[in-house]
Short mmCIF file of C-alpha atoms in Angstrom, two decimals:
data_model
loop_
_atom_site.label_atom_id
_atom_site.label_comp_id
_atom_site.label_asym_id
_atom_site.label_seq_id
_atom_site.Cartn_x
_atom_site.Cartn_y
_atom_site.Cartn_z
CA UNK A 1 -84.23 -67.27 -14.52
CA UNK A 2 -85.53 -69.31 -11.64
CA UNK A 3 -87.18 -67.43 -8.27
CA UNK A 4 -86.88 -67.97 -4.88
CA UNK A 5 -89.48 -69.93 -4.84
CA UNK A 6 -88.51 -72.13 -7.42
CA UNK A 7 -85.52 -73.09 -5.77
CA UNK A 8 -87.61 -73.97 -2.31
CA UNK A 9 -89.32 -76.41 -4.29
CA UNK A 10 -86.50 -77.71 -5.16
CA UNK A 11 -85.32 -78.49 -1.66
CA UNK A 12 -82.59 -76.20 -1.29
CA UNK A 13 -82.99 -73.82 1.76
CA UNK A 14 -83.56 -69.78 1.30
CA UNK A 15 -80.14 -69.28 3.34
CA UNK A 16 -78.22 -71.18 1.54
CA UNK A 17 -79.86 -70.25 -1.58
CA UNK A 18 -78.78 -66.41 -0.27
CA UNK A 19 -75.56 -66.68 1.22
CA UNK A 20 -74.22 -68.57 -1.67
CA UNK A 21 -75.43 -65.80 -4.53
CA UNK A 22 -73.66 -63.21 -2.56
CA UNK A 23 -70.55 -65.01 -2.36
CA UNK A 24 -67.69 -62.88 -4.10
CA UNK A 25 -66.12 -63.52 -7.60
CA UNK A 26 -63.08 -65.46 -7.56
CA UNK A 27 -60.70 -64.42 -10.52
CA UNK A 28 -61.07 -66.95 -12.64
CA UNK A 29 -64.50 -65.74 -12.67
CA UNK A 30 -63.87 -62.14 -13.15
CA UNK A 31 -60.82 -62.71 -15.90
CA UNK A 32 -64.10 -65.12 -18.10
CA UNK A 33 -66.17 -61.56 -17.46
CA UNK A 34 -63.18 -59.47 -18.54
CA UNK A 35 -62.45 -61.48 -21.96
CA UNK A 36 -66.06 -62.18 -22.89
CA UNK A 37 -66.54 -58.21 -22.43
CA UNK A 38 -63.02 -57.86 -24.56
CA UNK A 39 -64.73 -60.28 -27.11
CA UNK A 40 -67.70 -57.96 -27.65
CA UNK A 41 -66.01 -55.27 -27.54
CA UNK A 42 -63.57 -56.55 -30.79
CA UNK A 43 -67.06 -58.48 -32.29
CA UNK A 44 -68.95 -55.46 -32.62
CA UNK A 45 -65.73 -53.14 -33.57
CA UNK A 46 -64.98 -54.58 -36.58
CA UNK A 47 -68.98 -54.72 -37.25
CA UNK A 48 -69.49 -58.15 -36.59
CA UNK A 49 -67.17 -59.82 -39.86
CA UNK A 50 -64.77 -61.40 -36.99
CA UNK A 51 -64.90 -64.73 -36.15
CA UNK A 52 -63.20 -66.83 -33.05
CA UNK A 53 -59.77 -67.36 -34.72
CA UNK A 54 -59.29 -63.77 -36.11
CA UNK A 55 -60.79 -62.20 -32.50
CA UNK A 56 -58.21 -64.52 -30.80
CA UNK A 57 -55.22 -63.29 -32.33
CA UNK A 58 -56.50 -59.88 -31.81
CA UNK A 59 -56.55 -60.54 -28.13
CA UNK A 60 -53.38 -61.94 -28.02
CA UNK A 61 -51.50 -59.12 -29.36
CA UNK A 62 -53.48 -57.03 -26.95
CA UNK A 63 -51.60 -59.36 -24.01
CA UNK A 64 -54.38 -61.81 -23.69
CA UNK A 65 -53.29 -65.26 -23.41
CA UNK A 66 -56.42 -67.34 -24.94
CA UNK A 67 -56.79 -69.84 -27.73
CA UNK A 68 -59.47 -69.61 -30.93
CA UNK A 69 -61.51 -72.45 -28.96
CA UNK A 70 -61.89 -70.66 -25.91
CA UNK A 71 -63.12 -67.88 -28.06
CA UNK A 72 -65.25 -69.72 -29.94
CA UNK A 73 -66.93 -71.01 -26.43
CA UNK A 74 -67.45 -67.68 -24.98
CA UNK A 75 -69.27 -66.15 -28.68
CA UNK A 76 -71.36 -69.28 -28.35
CA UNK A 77 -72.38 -68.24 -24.52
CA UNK A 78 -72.77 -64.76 -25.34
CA UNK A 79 -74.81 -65.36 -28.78
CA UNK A 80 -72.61 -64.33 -31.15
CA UNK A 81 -72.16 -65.19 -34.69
CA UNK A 82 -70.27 -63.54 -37.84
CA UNK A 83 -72.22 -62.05 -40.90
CA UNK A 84 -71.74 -63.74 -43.56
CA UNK A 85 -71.66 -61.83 -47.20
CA UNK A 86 -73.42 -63.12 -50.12
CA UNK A 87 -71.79 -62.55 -53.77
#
């Protein structure tokens, strides 16, 4: 994470630096937090053995209307991966 300060260095001005972290979610921002908490929610239910594909058809029968990619790109961002089992 990068400080205050870090960002002055940078050249971009405290206030602006300010005003625009406290700007409000818009919804395509909150519906991204919404699945990826759905997604982790699913992951860790069915103790981590689901991967994008299966997680995104478990989503869409839920009502969710996402595809096995976008999935796949919010596990990455959130550090998830499947267990795999060894014979």
């Amino acid at each position: 994470m990068i400080n205050i300060t870090g960002i002055c260095t940078l050249g971009i001005d405290r206030r602006e630096y300010q005003r625009w972290k406290k700007q409000p979610l818009n919804e395509t921002q909150k519906r991204k937090i919404l699945i990826q908490k759905e997604i982790t929610r699913v992951f860790y239910h069915f103790k981590r053995c689901y991967g994008s594909a299966r997680i995104a058809v478990d989503l869409q029968n839920s009502g969710y209307k996402i595809t096995g990619r976008t999935v796949r790109k919010y596990m990455s961002e959130l550090g998830l991966s499947t267990i795999v089992k060894k014979n």
